[in-house]
């Protein structure tokens, strides 16, 4: 009996002491970054312990990027947000949840990684799809995320538009081009994972338009060789922005930890873990090291034709915008 | 069967404490649980001016989604009335092996997360699914179009009809039917003149509940709908889409429209039900 009491008391003490010294940090992130941050958190906690001697515990919360942003805005006590669309962080900045100048707080617009839109065709590319022009041909079925509900779909739209502009098309011709692309979609998926399921499990469509990192997920989930990644001549840069949630860290006193957490994303280790998860690293050296994952492709920043993502949102995706016109004008 | 409008019965000894306290509790509770959240809906839309409000709720895509949502819900609820009645009938009037299991199966759509229902229905009905692969060559597409939406809504609405009709059928006296047939009524006459009047209010309630449930359905539908603007976008998806754009006011404006239409429809159905009770002369 005494032995048990002893065990319980010491277990309690251990639990108590670990609460006393360790800080916790909540990272609110988007859906498909779950695996990346799982690996990253392990690396970060080990490194942080080595550097400061402190134990930290990182909690993860994942969901649709803007759903997560809304949750944080409405009071979810996340210390940091790591999103896949700058508009999500801008929304938080406008509401004073993150710093107004969040994009200047970390290098590269506070986006340690980027991604881009690729084409995933069925094994062997039976329809011979090479570039955007092939996607607007009659009879080709493309699977895209609904731009109204997924950032993924908005990026596809902007990538196609950028390609049209690079080809020297006028705005009207670009709108027609993008219109043709979306007319070739038999289904608009709700989100990125839904699109992958429709393409691979339901066997619908000739080509899936999605983020580069999804190629890796497909290989992992469905086995390699199910899809071929096609690199179009032009695509778009999708930044993955990060920010410290000032509201939370001021309350919890976790500012120093939150900054360390996000800064480590820019370290060689952080960049390498990202590369392993098919997120394009900012570090040129690491990008070169993973050249087989990230084949060269002309990448257009959103600012080139759209100003910013928020402006693109207003012109193209908000109600009554260009995307609605594609569907409502017969 | 408890219905939505209950005529106050004759004065009887009350088990619970007096009318004032119970009514007071009812009003406070309903306000807390129902009215306050819903009034938040209205306040959020105050951020919009009238023209903005009108624009948010009347753009072609949104209007197309109303038509689809209410149309598909109506069709699904009507189908549920017919087949739900049949299932209730079989469960009440026959004994067979495994009846308890069948009875429990009816409740599954209540318990299942609707997204799971949507994903499984899609898996079965898509062009390469168990059923879809045989239908697609015949030109029948059941997934990724409005047909799929109706099927998902039938699925989630079924228990409402079965569970409202079942208890009424159980108490409906078989002797009435026997009397009718011994007086020379055909089976069809017996059904329409004896059985139907007894169960009609319950059937209407079941219909109303299945219909109301279908209007607000999201999880099961989005996976099977295909979500094509103007074709297969339900209103719930439009609302979520607006939220994704941080357009809280626009989203609540559309939600408010749904709420008002649904409320009016339920009021009409309630009135119909009351009318039927009074004029059918049933004792149920």
XYZ file of C-alpha atoms in Angstrom:
614
model
C 0.000 0.000 0.000
C 2.707 2.392 0.949
C 4.443 1.584 -2.298
C 1.372 2.616 -4.257
C 0.982 5.885 -2.402
C 4.595 6.617 -3.066
C 4.189 5.852 -6.733
C 1.113 8.027 -7.024
C 2.699 10.924 -5.206
C 5.829 10.816 -7.304
C 3.835 10.483 -10.486
C 1.846 13.502 -9.418
C 5.009 15.425 -8.670
C 6.455 14.581 -12.056
C 3.256 15.657 -13.766
C 3.161 18.850 -11.716
C 6.783 19.721 -12.331
C 6.427 19.184 -16.070
C 3.448 21.544 -16.067
C 5.469 24.043 -14.113
C 8.454 24.201 -16.438
C 6.996 23.453 -19.843
C 5.186 25.940 -21.965
C 2.668 24.908 -24.525
C 2.147 26.472 -27.888
C -0.825 26.022 -30.168
C -0.255 26.132 -33.907
C -3.454 26.673 -35.898
C -2.757 25.452 -39.368
C -4.399 24.226 -42.541
C -5.555 20.736 -43.312
C -2.820 19.096 -45.328
C 0.052 20.556 -43.282
C -0.695 18.059 -40.514
C 2.120 15.658 -41.390
C 4.627 18.407 -42.055
C 4.078 20.064 -38.678
C 4.143 16.743 -36.898
C 7.717 16.202 -38.097
C 8.610 19.839 -37.651
C 7.354 19.957 -34.054
C 9.506 16.996 -33.086
C 12.569 18.677 -34.559
C 11.730 22.026 -33.019
C 11.135 20.785 -29.469
C 14.436 18.869 -29.539
C 16.315 21.894 -30.830
C 14.631 24.257 -28.364
C 15.467 21.979 -25.463
C 19.091 21.859 -26.548
C 19.313 25.625 -26.926
C 17.392 26.809 -23.887
C 17.087 23.734 -21.704
C 13.316 24.207 -21.644
C 10.715 21.639 -22.442
C 7.922 22.798 -24.681
C 4.869 21.094 -25.949
C 3.413 21.998 -29.317
C -0.266 21.379 -29.965
C -1.625 21.272 -33.455
C -5.005 22.275 -34.753
C -5.814 21.653 -38.387
C -8.752 22.455 -40.603
C -9.648 24.395 -43.715
C -7.331 27.425 -43.852
C -10.022 30.080 -43.652
C -12.114 28.073 -41.204
C -9.043 28.076 -38.954
C -8.588 31.802 -39.412
C -12.219 32.355 -38.440
C -11.778 30.167 -35.363
C -8.718 32.136 -34.256
C -10.538 35.401 -34.924
C -13.505 34.226 -32.868
C -11.296 33.336 -29.928
C -9.337 30.118 -30.462
C -6.201 30.693 -28.373
C -3.606 29.794 -30.973
C -0.137 31.246 -30.435
C 0.824 31.073 -34.077
C -1.061 30.653 -37.331
C 0.489 28.889 -40.304
C -1.789 29.182 -43.313
C -1.770 28.469 -47.013
C -3.265 31.742 -48.183
C -2.134 35.254 -47.302
C -5.747 36.475 -47.276
C -6.369 34.348 -44.193
C -3.629 36.118 -42.234
C -4.644 39.507 -43.642
C -8.137 38.897 -42.308
C -6.663 38.373 -38.837
C -4.483 41.455 -39.230
C -7.489 43.591 -40.172
C -9.199 42.486 -36.994
C -6.149 43.225 -34.859
C -5.505 39.612 -33.893
C -2.087 39.503 -35.524
C 0.225 42.491 -36.100
C -0.699 44.831 -38.954
C 2.812 44.472 -40.360
C 2.893 40.703 -39.929
C 4.343 40.207 -43.413
C 7.475 42.147 -42.436
C 8.102 40.271 -39.199
C 9.727 37.294 -40.898
C 11.770 36.960 -44.100
C 10.153 36.409 -47.522
C 6.820 38.087 -46.710
C 6.609 35.907 -43.613
C 6.205 32.903 -45.875
C 8.904 30.335 -45.177
C 7.614 28.012 -47.868
C 5.645 28.230 -51.082
C 3.795 25.849 -53.292
C 2.498 25.885 -56.815
C -0.224 24.345 -58.937
C 0.658 21.275 -60.979
C -1.296 18.894 -63.201
C -1.720 15.338 -62.043
C -2.689 13.003 -64.854
C -3.438 9.325 -64.732
C -0.463 7.005 -65.045
C 1.266 7.355 -68.407
C -0.631 10.555 -69.204
C -2.982 8.853 -71.709
C -4.424 12.142 -72.988
C -0.963 13.601 -73.587
C -1.508 16.691 -71.449
C 1.494 19.019 -71.455
C 0.348 22.540 -70.754
C -2.638 24.751 -69.967
C -3.743 24.792 -73.634
C -4.418 21.067 -73.451
C -6.783 21.539 -70.527
C -9.235 23.787 -72.353
C -9.654 21.414 -75.302
C -13.126 19.976 -75.698
C -13.519 16.515 -74.208
C -10.869 16.929 -71.514
C -12.224 16.627 -67.992
C -10.427 18.518 -65.254
C -10.981 18.154 -61.519
C -10.674 21.471 -59.666
C -11.611 22.742 -56.224
C -14.480 25.231 -56.125
C -12.731 28.637 -55.849
C -15.554 29.780 -53.603
C -14.735 27.226 -50.938
C -11.045 26.417 -51.361
C -7.818 28.389 -51.738
C -6.606 25.553 -53.903
C -9.230 26.374 -56.530
C -8.443 30.082 -56.387
C -4.786 29.324 -57.104
C -5.725 27.164 -60.097
C -7.794 30.034 -61.430
C -5.001 32.573 -60.924
C -2.402 30.231 -62.439
C -4.513 29.726 -65.568
C -5.114 33.475 -65.798
C -1.386 34.173 -65.449
C -0.614 31.685 -68.194
C -3.111 33.390 -70.506
C -1.575 36.775 -69.746
C 1.935 35.433 -70.336
C 0.705 34.299 -73.740
C -0.186 37.923 -74.427
C -3.950 37.579 -74.125
C -6.140 40.536 -73.221
C -8.153 40.436 -69.992
C -11.256 39.472 -71.959
C -9.438 36.643 -73.720
C -7.921 35.505 -70.413
C -11.395 35.421 -68.860
C -12.612 33.317 -71.765
C -9.640 30.990 -71.406
C -10.222 30.467 -67.694
C -13.939 30.099 -68.402
C -13.201 27.260 -70.819
C -11.040 25.579 -68.203
C -13.772 25.650 -65.575
C -16.378 24.549 -68.124
C -14.283 21.403 -68.547
C -14.743 20.563 -64.872
C -17.420 17.885 -64.399
C -17.352 18.459 -60.648
C -16.102 21.240 -58.404
C -14.631 19.712 -55.285
C -15.186 21.256 -51.887
C -11.529 21.196 -50.879
C -8.137 19.798 -51.842
C -8.582 16.370 -50.313
C -12.098 16.069 -51.721
C -10.663 16.774 -55.191
C -8.026 14.065 -54.823
C -10.684 11.582 -53.730
C -12.901 12.437 -56.681
C -10.018 12.011 -59.105
C -8.510 8.826 -57.698
C -11.236 7.030 -55.816
C -14.215 7.980 -57.973
C -12.091 7.807 -61.116
C -13.523 11.008 -62.512
C -11.620 13.308 -64.869
C -8.431 13.150 -66.933
C -6.403 15.572 -64.866
C -6.383 16.897 -61.319
C -5.243 20.462 -60.742
C -3.828 20.828 -57.273
C -0.916 21.892 -55.098
C 2.480 20.380 -55.748
C 2.612 18.897 -52.254
C -0.475 16.820 -52.994
C 1.604 14.683 -55.397
C 3.437 13.323 -52.392
C 0.226 12.682 -50.474
C -1.214 10.827 -53.445
C 1.880 8.642 -53.693
C 1.667 7.922 -49.993
C -2.062 7.209 -49.921
C -2.586 5.446 -53.213
C 0.883 4.071 -53.988
C 3.437 5.516 -56.364
C 2.792 5.320 -60.084
C -0.920 6.098 -59.889
C -0.431 9.614 -61.175
C 2.077 11.500 -63.292
C 2.942 15.021 -62.271
C 2.930 17.328 -65.278
C 4.823 20.607 -64.991
C 3.129 23.266 -67.115
C 5.232 25.994 -68.708
C 3.861 28.594 -66.276
C 2.289 28.382 -62.855
C 1.706 30.556 -59.826
C 3.518 31.053 -56.532
C 1.276 30.239 -53.613
C 2.815 31.548 -50.414
C 2.316 29.790 -47.077
C 2.297 32.670 -44.619
C 2.949 32.430 -40.882
C 2.257 34.879 -38.079
C 2.386 35.230 -34.318
C -1.050 35.711 -32.789
C -0.360 38.804 -30.710
C -3.627 38.587 -28.827
C -2.762 35.156 -27.442
C 0.949 35.552 -26.791
C 0.370 38.814 -24.908
C -2.074 36.993 -22.681
C -0.035 33.819 -22.229
C 3.436 35.330 -22.346
C 4.562 32.981 -25.068
C 5.848 35.620 -27.490
C 9.482 34.550 -27.313
C 8.615 30.907 -27.877
C 6.230 31.712 -30.732
C 8.904 33.740 -32.501
C 11.468 30.988 -32.016
C 8.988 28.477 -33.383
C 8.367 30.418 -36.555
C 12.004 31.450 -37.036
C 13.109 27.855 -36.953
C 11.032 27.320 -40.106
C 13.713 29.333 -41.929
C 16.606 27.269 -40.567
C 18.207 24.628 -42.753
C 16.537 21.890 -40.722
C 13.128 23.513 -40.992
C 13.518 24.113 -44.709
C 14.638 20.557 -45.264
C 11.640 19.089 -43.425
C 9.404 21.285 -45.571
C 11.130 20.069 -48.727
C 10.604 16.486 -47.646
C 6.883 17.279 -47.474
C 6.989 18.800 -50.968
C 6.643 22.378 -49.793
C 9.044 24.565 -51.776
C 11.768 25.832 -49.445
C 12.988 29.439 -49.694
C 16.591 28.338 -49.197
C 18.207 28.049 -52.623
C 20.647 25.405 -51.425
C 17.919 23.127 -50.136
C 15.779 23.716 -53.199
C 18.730 22.556 -55.292
C 19.236 19.526 -53.086
C 15.637 18.465 -53.737
C 15.700 19.308 -57.432
C 14.063 16.004 -58.317
C 10.999 16.941 -56.260
C 10.861 20.534 -57.459
C 11.405 20.516 -61.201
C 12.099 23.921 -62.699
C 9.014 25.789 -63.795
C 8.305 29.455 -64.512
C 6.598 30.705 -61.384
C 4.582 33.905 -61.443
C 4.011 35.790 -58.200
C 0.436 36.846 -57.526
C 1.593 40.477 -57.485
C 2.499 40.357 -61.190
C -1.064 40.405 -62.523
C -3.313 40.725 -59.506
C -1.664 43.210 -57.143
C -2.214 41.056 -54.094
C -4.272 38.067 -53.187
C -6.791 40.296 -51.405
C -7.233 42.364 -54.536
C -7.570 39.219 -56.628
C -10.195 38.072 -54.151
C -12.185 41.273 -54.663
C -12.004 41.314 -58.449
C -12.313 37.628 -59.169
C -13.810 35.574 -56.367
C -16.161 37.750 -54.364
C -19.840 37.573 -55.257
C -20.487 39.195 -58.582
C -16.790 38.935 -59.467
C -15.157 37.458 -62.525
C -15.595 33.855 -61.413
C -19.338 34.318 -60.949
C -19.529 35.799 -64.436
C -18.019 32.652 -65.899
C -20.924 30.678 -64.545
C -23.873 33.034 -64.588
C -23.524 34.553 -68.062
C -24.838 32.065 -70.561
C -48.267 11.267 -31.399
C -47.408 14.681 -30.171
C -47.981 17.329 -32.768
C -46.744 20.837 -33.108
C -50.066 22.400 -32.210
C -51.667 20.869 -29.174
C -55.182 21.965 -28.226
C -55.396 22.580 -24.507
C -57.277 19.784 -22.885
C -59.875 19.997 -20.134
C -58.713 21.006 -16.700
C -57.089 18.102 -14.970
C -54.895 17.544 -11.972
C -51.394 18.642 -12.940
C -48.320 16.644 -12.156
C -45.880 19.458 -12.756
C -46.216 22.752 -10.895
C -48.557 25.394 -12.289
C -48.918 26.884 -15.724
C -47.109 30.127 -14.928
C -43.890 28.488 -13.876
C -43.844 26.003 -16.729
C -44.627 28.623 -19.332
C -41.992 30.903 -17.870
C -39.419 28.150 -18.004
C -40.424 27.246 -21.548
C -39.996 30.794 -22.769
C -36.667 31.342 -21.017
C -35.306 28.035 -22.222
C -36.428 28.540 -25.813
C -35.002 32.057 -25.825
C -31.665 30.837 -24.568
C -31.376 27.879 -26.875
C -33.224 29.043 -29.978
C -34.095 32.706 -30.082
C -30.844 34.305 -28.939
C -28.629 32.422 -31.397
C -31.092 33.154 -34.174
C -31.329 36.821 -33.302
C -27.542 36.973 -33.607
C -28.187 35.978 -37.187
C -30.383 38.987 -37.691
C -27.968 41.365 -35.967
C -25.071 40.229 -38.136
C -27.046 41.127 -41.230
C -27.549 44.659 -39.868
C -24.034 45.348 -41.112
C -25.567 45.426 -44.589
C -27.546 48.207 -46.160
C -30.802 47.289 -47.895
C -29.337 47.234 -51.424
C -26.385 45.153 -50.189
C -28.731 42.784 -48.420
C -30.849 42.446 -51.522
C -27.800 41.849 -53.675
C -26.494 39.167 -51.308
C -29.735 37.205 -51.305
C -30.799 37.651 -54.905
C -27.741 37.053 -57.062
C -28.427 34.416 -59.744
C -26.229 31.795 -58.106
C -27.956 32.195 -54.780
C -31.415 32.084 -56.324
C -30.471 28.953 -58.263
C -29.383 27.397 -54.978
C -32.737 28.194 -53.302
C -34.557 26.540 -56.155
C -32.350 23.481 -55.917
C -32.423 23.235 -52.130
C -36.168 23.597 -51.711
C -36.973 21.576 -54.838
C -34.708 18.656 -53.940
C -35.886 18.737 -50.311
C -39.524 18.662 -51.413
C -38.971 15.728 -53.769
C -36.982 13.839 -51.149
C -39.608 14.465 -48.452
C -42.420 13.317 -50.755
C -40.553 10.134 -51.615
C -39.926 9.591 -47.910
C -43.634 9.947 -47.175
C -44.471 7.095 -49.533
C -41.692 4.720 -48.621
C -41.486 5.732 -44.981
C -45.171 4.864 -44.628
C -44.530 1.520 -46.284
C -41.676 0.732 -43.930
C -43.658 1.821 -40.880
C -46.559 -0.321 -42.055
C -44.392 -3.394 -42.427
C -42.745 -2.859 -39.069
C -46.088 -2.485 -37.309
C -48.218 -5.080 -39.035
C -45.886 -7.978 -39.700
C -43.627 -10.175 -37.677
C -40.561 -11.575 -39.264
C -37.102 -12.782 -38.379
C -34.734 -9.911 -37.802
C -37.488 -7.339 -37.373
C -35.659 -5.741 -34.445
C -32.600 -5.250 -36.628
C -34.628 -3.681 -39.423
C -36.274 -1.453 -36.852
C -32.874 -0.326 -35.597
C -31.584 0.213 -39.140
C -34.228 2.884 -39.658
C -32.546 5.046 -37.032
C -29.063 4.822 -38.542
C -29.378 8.019 -40.594
C -30.093 9.827 -37.292
C -26.891 8.616 -35.713
C -24.455 8.565 -38.587
C -22.301 11.649 -39.168
C -23.841 12.995 -42.334
C -20.485 13.435 -44.047
C -19.954 9.696 -43.717
C -23.321 9.140 -45.350
C -22.351 11.480 -48.164
C -19.022 9.826 -48.779
C -20.462 6.307 -48.750
C -23.354 7.254 -51.022
C -20.889 8.830 -53.436
C -18.677 5.749 -53.341
C -21.639 3.578 -54.316
C -23.246 5.812 -56.900
C -20.231 7.341 -58.676
C -19.414 6.078 -62.162
C -17.093 3.410 -60.805
C -19.134 2.514 -57.719
C -21.023 -0.697 -57.007
C -24.284 0.607 -58.373
C -23.075 3.507 -60.477
C -21.046 1.305 -62.804
C -24.194 -0.413 -64.034
C -26.323 2.697 -64.294
C -23.861 5.049 -65.943
C -23.692 3.067 -69.223
C -27.492 3.359 -69.374
C -27.148 7.115 -69.152
C -28.359 7.330 -65.555
C -26.073 9.530 -63.493
C -26.807 9.510 -59.790
C -23.704 11.197 -58.377
C -22.361 14.724 -58.907
C -25.666 16.169 -60.066
C -29.051 17.070 -58.522
C -30.090 13.388 -58.521
C -27.358 12.700 -56.015
C -28.619 15.513 -53.809
C -32.135 14.060 -53.755
C -30.777 10.623 -52.838
C -28.708 12.026 -49.969
C -31.732 13.932 -48.703
C -33.945 10.835 -48.886
C -31.364 9.022 -46.808
C -31.204 11.568 -44.014
C -34.962 12.215 -43.956
C -36.272 8.653 -43.853
C -36.347 8.101 -40.066
C -38.529 11.160 -39.522
C -41.463 9.746 -41.468
C -41.117 6.193 -40.154
C -40.781 7.286 -36.548
C -43.745 9.663 -36.613
C -46.135 7.305 -38.417
C -45.158 4.110 -36.609
C -46.728 4.862 -33.183
C -49.972 6.074 -34.770
C -50.254 2.912 -36.828
C -49.615 0.901 -33.712
C -52.616 2.354 -31.900
C -54.858 2.451 -34.969
C -57.317 -0.353 -34.398
C -57.234 -3.179 -36.807
C -60.934 -3.749 -36.070
C -61.762 -0.592 -37.980
C -60.237 -2.060 -41.109
C -61.987 -5.350 -40.560
C -65.271 -3.545 -40.078
C -64.698 -1.579 -43.274
C -63.985 -4.650 -45.308
C -66.917 -6.571 -43.801
C -69.126 -3.665 -44.871
C -67.921 -4.214 -48.419
C -65.115 -1.674 -48.800
C -62.368 -2.585 -51.227
C -58.788 -2.516 -50.042
C -58.180 0.783 -51.750
C -61.284 2.289 -50.184
C -60.225 0.997 -46.788
C -56.838 2.599 -47.147
C -58.022 5.978 -48.334
C -61.161 6.327 -46.211
C -60.210 4.551 -43.003
C -56.465 4.314 -42.548
C -55.257 7.464 -44.247
C -57.401 9.878 -42.224
C -56.067 8.382 -39.028
C -52.420 8.629 -39.951
C -52.564 11.762 -42.104
C -51.555 14.228 -39.339
C -48.598 12.053 -38.365
C -47.650 11.636 -41.993
C -47.767 15.380 -42.466
C -45.594 15.886 -39.397
C -43.100 13.369 -40.709
C -43.114 15.111 -44.053
C -42.553 18.505 -42.434
C -39.673 17.232 -40.333
C -37.988 15.421 -43.207
C -38.437 18.484 -45.382
C -37.065 20.870 -42.768
C -34.123 18.606 -42.071
C -33.309 18.372 -45.778
C -33.315 22.135 -46.264
C -30.516 22.604 -43.773
C -28.517 19.543 -44.731
C -24.861 20.082 -45.581
C -22.528 17.188 -44.788
C -24.122 14.420 -46.797
C -24.864 16.597 -49.805
C -21.616 18.383 -50.603
C -19.729 15.198 -51.359
C -22.290 13.894 -53.805
C -23.507 17.149 -55.318
C -20.583 18.041 -57.548
C -21.055 21.648 -56.378
C -21.382 23.192 -59.833
C -22.557 26.806 -59.683
C -26.111 27.250 -61.021
C -26.538 23.473 -61.261
C -25.780 21.595 -58.093
C -24.806 24.118 -55.422
C -27.085 23.919 -52.387
C -27.757 26.999 -50.314
C -25.783 25.698 -47.328
C -22.738 25.545 -49.595
C -23.329 29.142 -50.699
C -23.422 30.149 -47.026
C -20.183 28.300 -46.280
C -18.676 29.819 -49.424
C -19.514 33.287 -48.163
C -17.968 32.500 -44.784
C -14.815 31.321 -46.537
C -14.651 34.787 -48.061
C -15.110 36.292 -44.572
C -18.437 37.668 -45.748
C -20.205 37.097 -42.427
C -22.996 39.534 -43.204
C -23.702 38.046 -46.624
C -23.693 34.528 -45.196
C -26.143 35.425 -42.446
C -28.332 37.294 -44.930
C -28.772 34.137 -46.989
C -29.225 32.098 -43.823
C -31.939 34.507 -42.750
C -33.775 34.002 -46.024
C -33.622 30.238 -45.501
C -34.877 30.661 -41.970
C -37.826 32.802 -42.982
C -38.879 30.543 -45.849
C -38.548 27.415 -43.691
C -40.504 29.014 -40.872
C -43.321 30.037 -43.198
C -43.429 26.547 -44.701
C -43.591 24.950 -41.264
C -46.374 27.325 -40.233
C -48.357 26.377 -43.335
C -47.846 22.691 -42.641
C -48.888 23.187 -39.019
C -52.024 24.985 -40.091
C -52.819 22.209 -42.554
C -52.370 19.703 -39.808
C -54.692 21.556 -37.458
C -57.241 21.832 -40.237
C -57.022 18.138 -40.891
C -57.497 17.259 -37.237
C -60.604 19.319 -37.038
C -62.173 18.080 -40.248
C -61.138 14.478 -40.451
C -62.962 13.732 -37.215
C -60.412 11.281 -35.949
C -59.935 10.329 -32.358
C -56.225 9.672 -32.508
